C-alpha cells in the first residue's frame, strides 16, 4: 500500500497535470483497469481507453482545478480532496475520493458533485 | 432516495448538532444499523449503541467542526464535506462521505483523514 504522503502527492500531481493541459499526466496516475465514477450516481467508466477519452474531453473543454482545502489522506488506501472545477462560464464544486492499489496507482475515483454544485 | 438538498441539509445538521454539544442531534441522523468508518483504514463500527458511544466521546472531548468549503451533493445517494475538527490543542482535517438510505437517514459514514492531517 502506498504511504499517505505518496497518495497525497499523487492527488497533487492529478491537479497539476490537469492544469498543465496534459491529459496523459492525469491518466498515467491510473491503473490500467481503473474505475472512474464521475459523478457518483452516474454509471462508472472503466479501463484505460475510456479514462483517456474522459480526461481528454475534460482538458479540451478548458477545465482547470483549484483545491479548496488541503488534500486529506487516510489510515488505509484512500485519499480525498475538495476542489472547484473552473470552466468557461461555469464552476463545479467537487469532492474526489481516490482508492489506491499496492503499486501506488489509482484504482478507483469517485467524484461527489450534484446539480446544486454547478454555478454558472 | 433523498434529494440532494435533503442530503446537504442533513450534513449541515450534523455539523450544527455536533457544535451544539448534543450528540443525540448527530446520532439521530443515522439509521439504526448504520456503519461508521472513522478513519478509513480502521475497523468500522456499526449500530446505534456503538455510534452513540462514538459521538458521545467526541462531543465530550470538546470537538467542534468547521466546514472548509460548501457541502457537496451527488447524482446518487451520497453527499460529502471537507471540514476541520478543532479540539483542545489539536486540529484534524477531514473529508466525510455519507451514504443515505431511502428514508433520508445516513446508512454509512466514511471519514478520510490520516496521521498527516493532524496538527497540534
mmCIF file of C-alpha atoms in Angstrom:
data_model
loop_
_atom_site.group_PDB
_atom_site.id
_atom_site.type_symbol
_atom_site.label_atom_id
_atom_site.label_comp_id
_atom_site.label_asym_id
_atom_site.label_seq_id
_atom_site.Cartn_x
_atom_site.Cartn_y
_atom_site.Cartn_z
ATOM 1 C CA UNK A 1 0.000 0.000 0.000
ATOM 2 C CA UNK A 2 1.350 3.480 -0.783
ATOM 3 C CA UNK A 3 2.093 5.828 2.105
ATOM 4 C CA UNK A 4 -0.221 8.690 2.974
ATOM 5 C CA UNK A 5 2.419 11.058 1.593
ATOM 6 C CA UNK A 6 2.570 9.176 -1.709
ATOM 7 C CA UNK A 7 -1.214 9.257 -2.073
ATOM 8 C CA UNK A 8 -1.337 12.978 -1.372
ATOM 9 C CA UNK A 9 1.469 13.615 -3.872
ATOM 10 C CA UNK A 10 -0.497 11.698 -6.497
ATOM 11 C CA UNK A 11 -3.582 13.847 -5.908
ATOM 12 C CA UNK A 12 -1.456 16.987 -6.212
ATOM 13 C CA UNK A 13 0.036 15.587 -9.455
ATOM 14 C CA UNK A 14 -3.517 14.993 -10.661
ATOM 15 C CA UNK A 15 -4.400 18.660 -10.125
ATOM 16 C CA UNK A 16 -1.128 19.904 -11.610
ATOM 17 C CA UNK A 17 -1.335 17.562 -14.612
ATOM 18 C CA UNK A 18 -4.890 18.634 -15.290
ATOM 19 C CA UNK A 19 -3.953 22.298 -15.139
ATOM 20 C CA UNK A 20 -0.940 21.832 -17.407
ATOM 21 C CA UNK A 21 -3.377 20.804 -20.136
ATOM 22 C CA UNK A 22 -1.783 17.362 -20.461
ATOM 23 C CA UNK A 23 -4.386 14.602 -20.017
ATOM 24 C CA UNK A 24 -1.667 11.921 -20.130
ATOM 25 C CA UNK A 25 -0.184 13.389 -16.933
ATOM 26 C CA UNK A 26 -3.513 12.558 -15.276
ATOM 27 C CA UNK A 27 -4.378 9.255 -16.916
ATOM 28 C CA UNK A 28 -0.878 7.907 -16.186
ATOM 29 C CA UNK A 29 -1.739 8.063 -12.479
ATOM 30 C CA UNK A 30 -4.421 5.397 -13.023
ATOM 31 C CA UNK A 31 -4.103 1.625 -13.128
ATOM 32 C CA UNK A 32 -4.978 0.086 -16.496
ATOM 33 C CA UNK A 33 -8.297 -1.340 -15.293
ATOM 34 C CA UNK A 34 -9.264 1.566 -13.018
ATOM 35 C CA UNK A 35 -12.857 2.672 -12.489
ATOM 36 C CA UNK A 36 -13.977 6.318 -12.628
ATOM 37 C CA UNK A 37 -17.368 7.328 -11.193
ATOM 38 C CA UNK A 38 -17.929 10.995 -12.069
ATOM 39 C CA UNK A 39 -20.338 11.996 -10.722
ATOM 40 C CA UNK A 40 -21.398 9.433 -8.113
ATOM 41 C CA UNK A 41 -24.848 8.232 -9.196
ATOM 42 C CA UNK A 42 -23.929 8.008 -12.887
ATOM 43 C CA UNK A 43 -22.670 4.777 -14.487
ATOM 44 C CA UNK A 44 -18.940 4.188 -13.928
ATOM 45 C CA UNK A 45 -16.438 4.067 -16.751
ATOM 46 C CA UNK A 46 -13.604 1.546 -16.676
ATOM 47 C CA UNK A 47 -10.286 0.923 -18.373
ATOM 48 C CA UNK A 48 -7.529 2.938 -19.970
ATOM 49 C CA UNK A 49 -9.280 3.803 -23.247
ATOM 50 C CA UNK A 50 -12.422 5.119 -21.534
ATOM 51 C CA UNK A 51 -10.382 7.049 -18.956
ATOM 52 C CA UNK A 52 -8.186 8.634 -21.648
ATOM 53 C CA UNK A 53 -11.292 9.738 -23.554
ATOM 54 C CA UNK A 54 -12.852 11.157 -20.376
ATOM 55 C CA UNK A 55 -9.839 13.277 -19.397
ATOM 56 C CA UNK A 56 -9.052 14.238 -22.978
ATOM 57 C CA UNK A 57 -12.531 15.744 -23.231
ATOM 58 C CA UNK A 58 -12.299 17.477 -19.848
ATOM 59 C CA UNK A 59 -8.942 19.091 -20.610
ATOM 60 C CA UNK A 60 -10.054 20.052 -24.131
ATOM 61 C CA UNK A 61 -13.096 21.774 -22.612
ATOM 62 C CA UNK A 62 -10.735 24.129 -20.803
ATOM 63 C CA UNK A 63 -11.360 22.852 -17.272
ATOM 64 C CA UNK A 64 -8.932 23.951 -14.542
ATOM 65 C CA UNK A 65 -8.875 22.661 -10.971
ATOM 66 C CA UNK A 66 -8.340 24.657 -7.766
ATOM 67 C CA UNK A 67 -8.065 22.967 -4.377
ATOM 68 C CA UNK A 68 -10.497 24.368 -1.792
ATOM 69 C CA UNK A 69 -8.562 22.865 1.152
ATOM 70 C CA UNK A 70 -5.503 20.666 1.702
ATOM 71 C CA UNK A 71 -5.681 17.107 0.374
ATOM 72 C CA UNK A 72 -6.727 14.557 3.000
ATOM 73 C CA UNK A 73 -5.137 11.128 3.477
ATOM 74 C CA UNK A 74 -6.442 8.186 5.481
ATOM 75 C CA UNK A 75 -5.236 5.268 7.574
ATOM 76 C CA UNK A 76 -5.912 2.998 4.593
ATOM 77 C CA UNK A 77 -5.681 3.013 0.809
ATOM 78 C CA UNK A 78 -7.596 6.220 0.153
ATOM 79 C CA UNK A 79 -7.079 9.955 -0.157
ATOM 80 C CA UNK A 80 -9.610 12.713 -0.842
ATOM 81 C CA UNK A 81 -9.739 16.345 -1.926
ATOM 82 C CA UNK A 82 -12.238 19.181 -2.135
ATOM 83 C CA UNK A 83 -11.742 21.379 -5.186
ATOM 84 C CA UNK A 84 -13.518 23.534 -7.719
ATOM 85 C CA UNK A 85 -13.551 22.910 -11.457
ATOM 86 C CA UNK A 86 -13.409 26.167 -13.356
ATOM 87 C CA UNK A 87 -14.638 26.020 -16.941
ATOM 88 C CA UNK A 88 -15.606 28.806 -19.327
ATOM 89 C CA UNK A 89 -18.837 30.210 -17.839
ATOM 90 C CA UNK A 90 -19.174 27.531 -15.151
ATOM 91 C CA UNK A 91 -17.811 26.385 -11.813
ATOM 92 C CA UNK A 92 -18.418 22.959 -10.247
ATOM 93 C CA UNK A 93 -17.665 22.201 -6.581
ATOM 94 C CA UNK A 94 -16.409 18.623 -6.206
ATOM 95 C CA UNK A 95 -15.019 16.177 -3.653
ATOM 96 C CA UNK A 96 -12.977 13.348 -5.191
ATOM 97 C CA UNK A 97 -12.137 10.177 -3.290
ATOM 98 C CA UNK A 98 -9.339 8.053 -4.771
ATOM 99 C CA UNK A 99 -8.567 4.436 -3.863
ATOM 100 C CA UNK A 100 -5.019 3.203 -4.491
ATOM 101 C CA UNK A 101 -3.533 -0.121 -5.476
ATOM 102 C CA UNK A 102 -0.377 -1.587 -3.967
ATOM 103 C CA UNK A 103 1.740 -0.108 -6.775
ATOM 104 C CA UNK A 104 0.588 3.413 -5.876
ATOM 105 C CA UNK A 105 -1.666 3.893 -8.878
ATOM 106 C CA UNK A 106 -5.308 4.935 -8.584
ATOM 107 C CA UNK A 107 -7.713 2.012 -8.990
ATOM 108 C CA UNK A 108 -10.957 3.918 -8.313
ATOM 109 C CA UNK A 109 -12.041 7.547 -8.395
ATOM 110 C CA UNK A 110 -15.406 8.729 -7.118
ATOM 111 C CA UNK A 111 -16.430 12.347 -7.725
ATOM 112 C CA UNK A 112 -19.092 13.811 -5.452
ATOM 113 C CA UNK A 113 -20.966 16.698 -7.038
ATOM 114 C CA UNK A 114 -24.604 17.261 -7.793
ATOM 115 C CA UNK A 115 -26.708 19.658 -9.849
ATOM 116 C CA UNK A 116 -26.652 22.092 -6.918
ATOM 117 C CA UNK A 117 -22.845 22.223 -7.010
ATOM 118 C CA UNK A 118 -22.785 23.740 -10.504
ATOM 119 C CA UNK A 119 -22.730 27.527 -10.736
ATOM 120 C CA UNK A 120 -22.887 29.481 -13.977
ATOM 121 C CA UNK B 1 -33.769 8.345 -2.248
ATOM 122 C CA UNK B 2 -33.496 11.749 -0.551
ATOM 123 C CA UNK B 3 -32.948 14.804 -2.728
ATOM 124 C CA UNK B 4 -29.566 16.463 -2.991
ATOM 125 C CA UNK B 5 -30.953 19.342 -0.916
ATOM 126 C CA UNK B 6 -32.118 16.960 1.833
ATOM 127 C CA UNK B 7 -28.720 15.257 1.984
ATOM 128 C CA UNK B 8 -26.916 18.591 2.215
ATOM 129 C CA UNK B 9 -29.295 19.747 4.946
ATOM 130 C CA UNK B 10 -28.543 16.585 6.900
ATOM 131 C CA UNK B 11 -24.799 17.212 6.690
ATOM 132 C CA UNK B 12 -25.317 20.783 7.886
ATOM 133 C CA UNK B 13 -27.466 19.437 10.748
ATOM 134 C CA UNK B 14 -24.620 17.048 11.575
ATOM 135 C CA UNK B 15 -22.179 19.955 11.912
ATOM 136 C CA UNK B 16 -24.642 22.104 13.846
ATOM 137 C CA UNK B 17 -25.679 19.258 16.158
ATOM 138 C CA UNK B 18 -22.063 18.438 16.880
ATOM 139 C CA UNK B 19 -21.256 22.046 17.681
ATOM 140 C CA UNK B 20 -24.298 22.404 19.946
ATOM 141 C CA UNK B 21 -22.731 19.773 22.189
ATOM 142 C CA UNK B 22 -25.700 17.429 21.748
ATOM 143 C CA UNK B 23 -24.565 14.014 20.480
ATOM 144 C CA UNK B 24 -28.211 12.890 20.091
ATOM 145 C CA UNK B 25 -28.678 15.595 17.455
ATOM 146 C CA UNK B 26 -25.975 13.812 15.439
ATOM 147 C CA UNK B 27 -26.761 10.178 16.143
ATOM 148 C CA UNK B 28 -30.439 10.750 15.321
ATOM 149 C CA UNK B 29 -29.388 11.416 11.719
ATOM 150 C CA UNK B 30 -28.204 7.796 11.428
ATOM 151 C CA UNK B 31 -30.160 4.660 10.608
ATOM 152 C CA UNK B 32 -30.248 2.116 13.440
ATOM 153 C CA UNK B 33 -27.837 -0.287 11.721
ATOM 154 C CA UNK B 34 -25.568 2.346 10.188
ATOM 155 C CA UNK B 35 -21.822 1.847 9.731
ATOM 156 C CA UNK B 36 -19.213 4.447 10.703
ATOM 157 C CA UNK B 37 -15.649 4.171 9.364
ATOM 158 C CA UNK B 38 -13.587 6.871 11.088
ATOM 159 C CA UNK B 39 -10.899 6.988 9.896
ATOM 160 C CA UNK B 40 -10.927 4.954 6.676
ATOM 161 C CA UNK B 41 -8.446 2.140 7.228
ATOM 162 C CA UNK B 42 -9.594 1.429 10.784
ATOM 163 C CA UNK B 43 -12.230 -1.193 11.610
ATOM 164 C CA UNK B 44 -15.794 0.082 11.140
ATOM 165 C CA UNK B 45 -18.255 0.403 13.980
ATOM 166 C CA UNK B 46 -21.904 -0.498 13.459
ATOM 167 C CA UNK B 47 -25.248 0.002 15.130
ATOM 168 C CA UNK B 48 -26.919 2.575 17.323
ATOM 169 C CA UNK B 49 -25.174 1.731 20.612
ATOM 170 C CA UNK B 50 -21.675 1.894 19.102
ATOM 171 C CA UNK B 51 -22.484 5.096 17.220
ATOM 172 C CA UNK B 52 -23.898 6.773 20.335
ATOM 173 C CA UNK B 53 -20.753 5.884 22.272
ATOM 174 C CA UNK B 54 -18.545 7.204 19.465
ATOM 175 C CA UNK B 55 -20.248 10.614 19.225
ATOM 176 C CA UNK B 56 -20.733 10.877 22.968
ATOM 177 C CA UNK B 57 -16.977 10.592 23.372
ATOM 178 C CA UNK B 58 -16.203 13.029 20.572
ATOM 179 C CA UNK B 59 -18.548 15.711 21.886
ATOM 180 C CA UNK B 60 -17.338 15.169 25.475
ATOM 181 C CA UNK B 61 -13.752 15.701 24.257
ATOM 182 C CA UNK B 62 -14.724 19.221 23.231
ATOM 183 C CA UNK B 63 -14.516 18.718 19.471
ATOM 184 C CA UNK B 64 -16.045 21.408 17.247
ATOM 185 C CA UNK B 65 -16.452 21.209 13.460
ATOM 186 C CA UNK B 66 -15.849 23.965 10.899
ATOM 187 C CA UNK B 67 -16.642 23.467 7.213
ATOM 188 C CA UNK B 68 -13.693 24.236 4.916
ATOM 189 C CA UNK B 69 -15.912 24.531 1.826
ATOM 190 C CA UNK B 70 -19.595 24.133 0.916
ATOM 191 C CA UNK B 71 -21.099 20.649 1.310
ATOM 192 C CA UNK B 72 -21.131 18.639 -1.936
ATOM 193 C CA UNK B 73 -24.040 16.510 -3.147
ATOM 194 C CA UNK B 74 -24.053 13.901 -5.896
ATOM 195 C CA UNK B 75 -26.311 12.448 -8.570
ATOM 196 C CA UNK B 76 -26.904 9.453 -6.301
ATOM 197 C CA UNK B 77 -27.305 8.610 -2.626
ATOM 198 C CA UNK B 78 -24.212 10.374 -1.299
ATOM 199 C CA UNK B 79 -23.041 13.733 -0.053
ATOM 200 C CA UNK B 80 -19.602 14.828 1.152
ATOM 201 C CA UNK B 81 -17.946 17.618 3.092
ATOM 202 C CA UNK B 82 -14.453 18.909 3.858
ATOM 203 C CA UNK B 83 -14.110 20.261 7.374
ATOM 204 C CA UNK B 84 -11.720 20.704 10.262
ATOM 205 C CA UNK B 85 -12.179 19.224 13.718
ATOM 206 C CA UNK B 86 -10.990 21.636 16.381
ATOM 207 C CA UNK B 87 -10.169 20.063 19.738
ATOM 208 C CA UNK B 88 -8.217 21.446 22.658
ATOM 209 C CA UNK B 89 -4.612 21.575 21.402
ATOM 210 C CA UNK B 90 -5.332 19.800 18.118
ATOM 211 C CA UNK B 91 -6.857 20.244 14.669
ATOM 212 C CA UNK B 92 -7.733 17.424 12.266
ATOM 213 C CA UNK B 93 -8.525 17.992 8.586
ATOM 214 C CA UNK B 94 -11.214 15.567 7.401
ATOM 215 C CA UNK B 95 -13.395 14.720 4.415
ATOM 216 C CA UNK B 96 -16.557 12.800 5.322
ATOM 217 C CA UNK B 97 -18.604 10.910 2.749
ATOM 218 C CA UNK B 98 -22.143 9.950 3.807
ATOM 219 C CA UNK B 99 -24.375 7.401 2.081
ATOM 220 C CA UNK B 100 -28.132 7.758 2.591
ATOM 221 C CA UNK B 101 -30.998 5.302 2.818
ATOM 222 C CA UNK B 102 -34.358 5.816 1.156
ATOM 223 C CA UNK B 103 -35.778 7.338 4.362
ATOM 224 C CA UNK B 104 -33.132 10.076 4.319
ATOM 225 C CA UNK B 105 -31.084 8.750 7.207
ATOM 226 C CA UNK B 106 -27.350 8.108 6.971
ATOM 227 C CA UNK B 107 -26.516 4.432 6.488
ATOM 228 C CA UNK B 108 -22.740 4.792 6.111
ATOM 229 C CA UNK B 109 -20.168 7.415 7.035
ATOM 230 C CA UNK B 110 -16.550 7.264 5.895
ATOM 231 C CA UNK B 111 -14.065 9.783 7.322
ATOM 232 C CA UNK B 112 -10.882 10.417 5.329
ATOM 233 C CA UNK B 113 -8.032 11.682 7.464
ATOM 234 C CA UNK B 114 -4.563 10.374 8.123
ATOM 235 C CA UNK B 115 -1.744 10.992 10.572
ATOM 236 C CA UNK B 116 -0.546 13.850 8.356
ATOM 237 C CA UNK B 117 -3.898 15.619 8.705
ATOM 238 C CA UNK B 118 -3.499 16.094 12.452
ATOM 239 C CA UNK B 119 -1.908 19.336 13.626
ATOM 240 C CA UNK B 120 -1.086 20.142 17.225
#
